[in-house]
């Protein structure tokens, strides 16, 4: 933390909509949900020293390699999951990356 404080740096964690909404995959949801109190504690403890801390709750991301077996079983699985996400669809790897990158850019300036 001393280097982060000296640089007045930013912490951006990639969380998940699963950690907020509880839409399945309990171990994954618990791990991602734990990032929210972590980032709040970092912000509370180090914000006065100029450190910014944020978590981006990314929704489900379409990735053929990860979803292959599920898609083989149910070709509509990503549509069904997307219907449960706040935006009503699953994201792309690029949209997920941009969410984190843009959040970082806002606080890095």
mmCIF file with all atom_site columns, C-alpha atoms in Angstrom:
data_model
loop_
_atom_site.group_PDB
_atom_site.id
_atom_site.type_symbol
_atom_site.label_atom_id
_atom_site.label_alt_id
_atom_site.label_comp_id
_atom_site.label_asym_id
_atom_site.label_entity_id
_atom_site.label_seq_id
_atom_site.pdbx_PDB_ins_code
_atom_site.Cartn_x
_atom_site.Cartn_y
_atom_site.Cartn_z
_atom_site.occupancy
_atom_site.B_iso_or_equiv
_atom_site.pdbx_formal_charge
_atom_site.auth_seq_id
_atom_site.auth_comp_id
_atom_site.auth_asym_id
_atom_site.auth_atom_id
_atom_site.pdbx_PDB_model_num
ATOM 1   C CA . UNK A 1 1   ? 0.000   0.000   0.000   1.00 0.00 ? 1   UNK A CA 1
ATOM 2   C CA . UNK A 1 2   ? 2.782   2.525   0.572   1.00 0.00 ? 2   UNK A CA 1
ATOM 3   C CA . UNK A 1 3   ? 3.524   2.708   -3.159  1.00 0.00 ? 3   UNK A CA 1
ATOM 4   C CA . UNK A 1 4   ? -0.171  3.025   -3.996  1.00 0.00 ? 4   UNK A CA 1
ATOM 5   C CA . UNK A 1 5   ? -0.563  5.840   -1.469  1.00 0.00 ? 5   UNK A CA 1
ATOM 6   C CA . UNK A 1 6   ? 2.558   7.610   -2.736  1.00 0.00 ? 6   UNK A CA 1
ATOM 7   C CA . UNK A 1 7   ? 1.247   7.446   -6.300  1.00 0.00 ? 7   UNK A CA 1
ATOM 8   C CA . UNK A 1 8   ? -2.295  8.408   -5.203  1.00 0.00 ? 8   UNK A CA 1
ATOM 9   C CA . UNK A 1 9   ? -3.285  5.381   -7.257  1.00 0.00 ? 9   UNK A CA 1
ATOM 10  C CA . UNK A 1 10  ? -6.455  3.559   -8.123  1.00 0.00 ? 10  UNK A CA 1
ATOM 11  C CA . UNK A 1 11  ? -7.705  0.054   -7.421  1.00 0.00 ? 11  UNK A CA 1
ATOM 12  C CA . UNK A 1 12  ? -10.290 -1.311  -9.857  1.00 0.00 ? 12  UNK A CA 1
ATOM 13  C CA . UNK A 1 13  ? -11.575 -4.810  -9.156  1.00 0.00 ? 13  UNK A CA 1
ATOM 14  C CA . UNK A 1 14  ? -13.563 -6.906  -11.633 1.00 0.00 ? 14  UNK A CA 1
ATOM 15  C CA . UNK A 1 15  ? -16.572 -8.152  -9.712  1.00 0.00 ? 15  UNK A CA 1
ATOM 16  C CA . UNK A 1 16  ? -19.675 -9.749  -11.177 1.00 0.00 ? 16  UNK A CA 1
ATOM 17  C CA . UNK A 1 17  ? -23.411 -9.301  -11.307 1.00 0.00 ? 17  UNK A CA 1
ATOM 18  C CA . UNK A 1 18  ? -23.519 -12.750 -9.644  1.00 0.00 ? 18  UNK A CA 1
ATOM 19  C CA . UNK A 1 19  ? -22.007 -11.233 -6.507  1.00 0.00 ? 19  UNK A CA 1
ATOM 20  C CA . UNK A 1 20  ? -24.881 -8.752  -6.242  1.00 0.00 ? 20  UNK A CA 1
ATOM 21  C CA . UNK A 1 21  ? -27.954 -10.552 -7.556  1.00 0.00 ? 21  UNK A CA 1
ATOM 22  C CA . UNK A 1 22  ? -27.357 -14.140 -6.474  1.00 0.00 ? 22  UNK A CA 1
ATOM 23  C CA . UNK A 1 23  ? -28.264 -15.634 -9.846  1.00 0.00 ? 23  UNK A CA 1
ATOM 24  C CA . UNK A 1 24  ? -26.493 -18.941 -9.431  1.00 0.00 ? 24  UNK A CA 1
ATOM 25  C CA . UNK A 1 25  ? -23.050 -20.514 -9.203  1.00 0.00 ? 25  UNK A CA 1
ATOM 26  C CA . UNK A 1 26  ? -22.799 -20.080 -5.443  1.00 0.00 ? 26  UNK A CA 1
ATOM 27  C CA . UNK A 1 27  ? -18.991 -20.387 -4.955  1.00 0.00 ? 27  UNK A CA 1
ATOM 28  C CA . UNK A 1 28  ? -18.299 -17.930 -7.805  1.00 0.00 ? 28  UNK A CA 1
ATOM 29  C CA . UNK A 1 29  ? -21.020 -15.555 -6.547  1.00 0.00 ? 29  UNK A CA 1
ATOM 30  C CA . UNK A 1 30  ? -19.587 -15.599 -3.023  1.00 0.00 ? 30  UNK A CA 1
ATOM 31  C CA . UNK A 1 31  ? -16.064 -14.897 -4.251  1.00 0.00 ? 31  UNK A CA 1
ATOM 32  C CA . UNK A 1 32  ? -17.189 -11.993 -6.444  1.00 0.00 ? 32  UNK A CA 1
ATOM 33  C CA . UNK A 1 33  ? -19.548 -10.668 -3.756  1.00 0.00 ? 33  UNK A CA 1
ATOM 34  C CA . UNK A 1 34  ? -16.650 -10.512 -1.297  1.00 0.00 ? 34  UNK A CA 1
ATOM 35  C CA . UNK A 1 35  ? -14.930 -7.938  -3.514  1.00 0.00 ? 35  UNK A CA 1
ATOM 36  C CA . UNK A 1 36  ? -17.538 -5.279  -2.693  1.00 0.00 ? 36  UNK A CA 1
ATOM 37  C CA . UNK A 1 37  ? -16.784 -4.988  1.049   1.00 0.00 ? 37  UNK A CA 1
ATOM 38  C CA . UNK A 1 38  ? -13.076 -5.277  0.209   1.00 0.00 ? 38  UNK A CA 1
ATOM 39  C CA . UNK A 1 39  ? -13.204 -2.284  -2.130  1.00 0.00 ? 39  UNK A CA 1
ATOM 40  C CA . UNK A 1 40  ? -15.345 -0.318  0.350   1.00 0.00 ? 40  UNK A CA 1
ATOM 41  C CA . UNK A 1 41  ? -12.812 -0.971  3.098   1.00 0.00 ? 41  UNK A CA 1
ATOM 42  C CA . UNK A 1 42  ? -9.905  0.054   0.856   1.00 0.00 ? 42  UNK A CA 1
ATOM 43  C CA . UNK A 1 43  ? -11.753 3.250   -0.064  1.00 0.00 ? 43  UNK A CA 1
ATOM 44  C CA . UNK A 1 44  ? -12.573 3.998   3.578   1.00 0.00 ? 44  UNK A CA 1
ATOM 45  C CA . UNK A 1 45  ? -9.076  3.288   4.873   1.00 0.00 ? 45  UNK A CA 1
ATOM 46  C CA . UNK A 1 46  ? -7.032  4.861   2.097   1.00 0.00 ? 46  UNK A CA 1
ATOM 47  C CA . UNK A 1 47  ? -9.342  7.350   0.378   1.00 0.00 ? 47  UNK A CA 1
ATOM 48  C CA . UNK A 1 48  ? -8.117  10.131  2.678   1.00 0.00 ? 48  UNK A CA 1
ATOM 49  C CA . UNK A 1 49  ? -4.637  9.421   1.276   1.00 0.00 ? 49  UNK A CA 1
ATOM 50  C CA . UNK A 1 50  ? -5.789  9.934   -2.319  1.00 0.00 ? 50  UNK A CA 1
ATOM 51  C CA . UNK A 1 51  ? -6.354  6.289   -3.214  1.00 0.00 ? 51  UNK A CA 1
ATOM 52  C CA . UNK A 1 52  ? -9.468  5.530   -5.277  1.00 0.00 ? 52  UNK A CA 1
ATOM 53  C CA . UNK A 1 53  ? -11.062 2.097   -5.041  1.00 0.00 ? 53  UNK A CA 1
ATOM 54  C CA . UNK A 1 54  ? -13.879 0.761   -7.207  1.00 0.00 ? 54  UNK A CA 1
ATOM 55  C CA . UNK A 1 55  ? -15.402 -2.543  -8.228  1.00 0.00 ? 55  UNK A CA 1
ATOM 56  C CA . UNK A 1 56  ? -17.017 -3.040  -11.611 1.00 0.00 ? 56  UNK A CA 1
ATOM 57  C CA . UNK A 1 57  ? -19.807 -5.623  -11.468 1.00 0.00 ? 57  UNK A CA 1
ATOM 58  C CA . UNK A 1 58  ? -19.540 -7.145  -14.909 1.00 0.00 ? 58  UNK A CA 1
ATOM 59  C CA . UNK A 1 59  ? -22.468 -9.203  -16.144 1.00 0.00 ? 59  UNK A CA 1
ATOM 60  C CA . UNK A 1 60  ? -22.246 -12.553 -17.864 1.00 0.00 ? 60  UNK A CA 1
ATOM 61  C CA . UNK A 1 61  ? -19.691 -12.502 -20.677 1.00 0.00 ? 61  UNK A CA 1
ATOM 62  C CA . UNK A 1 62  ? -20.069 -14.556 -23.841 1.00 0.00 ? 62  UNK A CA 1
ATOM 63  C CA . UNK A 1 63  ? -16.970 -16.653 -24.321 1.00 0.00 ? 63  UNK A CA 1
ATOM 64  C CA . UNK A 1 64  ? -17.158 -19.714 -26.587 1.00 0.00 ? 64  UNK A CA 1
ATOM 65  C CA . UNK A 1 65  ? -14.365 -21.509 -24.746 1.00 0.00 ? 65  UNK A CA 1
ATOM 66  C CA . UNK A 1 66  ? -16.041 -21.126 -21.351 1.00 0.00 ? 66  UNK A CA 1
ATOM 67  C CA . UNK A 1 67  ? -19.596 -21.739 -22.520 1.00 0.00 ? 67  UNK A CA 1
ATOM 68  C CA . UNK A 1 68  ? -18.927 -24.557 -25.032 1.00 0.00 ? 68  UNK A CA 1
ATOM 69  C CA . UNK A 1 69  ? -20.379 -27.455 -23.045 1.00 0.00 ? 69  UNK A CA 1
ATOM 70  C CA . UNK A 1 70  ? -23.362 -25.414 -21.881 1.00 0.00 ? 70  UNK A CA 1
ATOM 71  C CA . UNK A 1 71  ? -24.031 -24.224 -25.441 1.00 0.00 ? 71  UNK A CA 1
ATOM 72  C CA . UNK A 1 72  ? -23.796 -27.810 -26.690 1.00 0.00 ? 72  UNK A CA 1
ATOM 73  C CA . UNK A 1 73  ? -26.494 -28.788 -24.187 1.00 0.00 ? 73  UNK A CA 1
ATOM 74  C CA . UNK A 1 74  ? -28.662 -25.699 -24.704 1.00 0.00 ? 74  UNK A CA 1
ATOM 75  C CA . UNK A 1 75  ? -27.908 -23.365 -27.630 1.00 0.00 ? 75  UNK A CA 1
ATOM 76  C CA . UNK A 1 76  ? -30.173 -20.709 -26.046 1.00 0.00 ? 76  UNK A CA 1
ATOM 77  C CA . UNK A 1 77  ? -28.407 -20.705 -22.660 1.00 0.00 ? 77  UNK A CA 1
ATOM 78  C CA . UNK A 1 78  ? -26.795 -17.288 -23.143 1.00 0.00 ? 78  UNK A CA 1
ATOM 79  C CA . UNK A 1 79  ? -30.126 -15.738 -24.135 1.00 0.00 ? 79  UNK A CA 1
ATOM 80  C CA . UNK A 1 80  ? -31.735 -17.227 -21.013 1.00 0.00 ? 80  UNK A CA 1
ATOM 81  C CA . UNK A 1 81  ? -28.923 -15.973 -18.795 1.00 0.00 ? 81  UNK A CA 1
ATOM 82  C CA . UNK A 1 82  ? -28.985 -12.592 -20.515 1.00 0.00 ? 82  UNK A CA 1
ATOM 83  C CA . UNK A 1 83  ? -32.663 -12.241 -19.649 1.00 0.00 ? 83  UNK A CA 1
ATOM 84  C CA . UNK A 1 84  ? -31.673 -12.414 -15.950 1.00 0.00 ? 84  UNK A CA 1
ATOM 85  C CA . UNK A 1 85  ? -28.944 -9.757  -16.248 1.00 0.00 ? 85  UNK A CA 1
ATOM 86  C CA . UNK A 1 86  ? -29.745 -6.076  -15.599 1.00 0.00 ? 86  UNK A CA 1
ATOM 87  C CA . UNK A 1 87  ? -29.032 -5.138  -19.248 1.00 0.00 ? 87  UNK A CA 1
ATOM 88  C CA . UNK A 1 88  ? -31.129 -8.021  -20.561 1.00 0.00 ? 88  UNK A CA 1
ATOM 89  C CA . UNK A 1 89  ? -28.291 -9.628  -22.486 1.00 0.00 ? 89  UNK A CA 1
ATOM 90  C CA . UNK A 1 90  ? -24.834 -11.075 -22.007 1.00 0.00 ? 90  UNK A CA 1
ATOM 91  C CA . UNK A 1 91  ? -21.788 -8.961  -22.706 1.00 0.00 ? 91  UNK A CA 1
ATOM 92  C CA . UNK A 1 92  ? -18.851 -9.525  -24.975 1.00 0.00 ? 92  UNK A CA 1
ATOM 93  C CA . UNK A 1 93  ? -15.239 -9.859  -23.840 1.00 0.00 ? 93  UNK A CA 1
ATOM 94  C CA . UNK A 1 94  ? -14.576 -6.430  -25.372 1.00 0.00 ? 94  UNK A CA 1
ATOM 95  C CA . UNK A 1 95  ? -17.466 -4.777  -23.515 1.00 0.00 ? 95  UNK A CA 1
ATOM 96  C CA . UNK A 1 96  ? -16.241 -6.290  -20.241 1.00 0.00 ? 96  UNK A CA 1
ATOM 97  C CA . UNK A 1 97  ? -12.706 -5.057  -20.850 1.00 0.00 ? 97  UNK A CA 1
ATOM 98  C CA . UNK A 1 98  ? -13.955 -1.583  -21.761 1.00 0.00 ? 98  UNK A CA 1
ATOM 99  C CA . UNK A 1 99  ? -16.037 -1.399  -18.567 1.00 0.00 ? 99  UNK A CA 1
ATOM 100 C CA . UNK A 1 100 ? -12.972 -1.927  -16.418 1.00 0.00 ? 100 UNK A CA 1
ATOM 101 C CA . UNK A 1 101 ? -10.672 0.189   -18.590 1.00 0.00 ? 101 UNK A CA 1
ATOM 102 C CA . UNK A 1 102 ? -13.054 3.164   -18.687 1.00 0.00 ? 102 UNK A CA 1
ATOM 103 C CA . UNK A 1 103 ? -13.546 3.033   -14.914 1.00 0.00 ? 103 UNK A CA 1
ATOM 104 C CA . UNK A 1 104 ? -9.787  2.994   -14.462 1.00 0.00 ? 104 UNK A CA 1
ATOM 105 C CA . UNK A 1 105 ? -9.332  5.922   -16.886 1.00 0.00 ? 105 UNK A CA 1
ATOM 106 C CA . UNK A 1 106 ? -11.807 8.087   -14.976 1.00 0.00 ? 106 UNK A CA 1
ATOM 107 C CA . UNK A 1 107 ? -9.856  7.732   -11.751 1.00 0.00 ? 107 UNK A CA 1
ATOM 108 C CA . UNK A 1 108 ? -6.378  7.688   -13.263 1.00 0.00 ? 108 UNK A CA 1
ATOM 109 C CA . UNK A 1 109 ? -6.777  11.207  -14.601 1.00 0.00 ? 109 UNK A CA 1
#
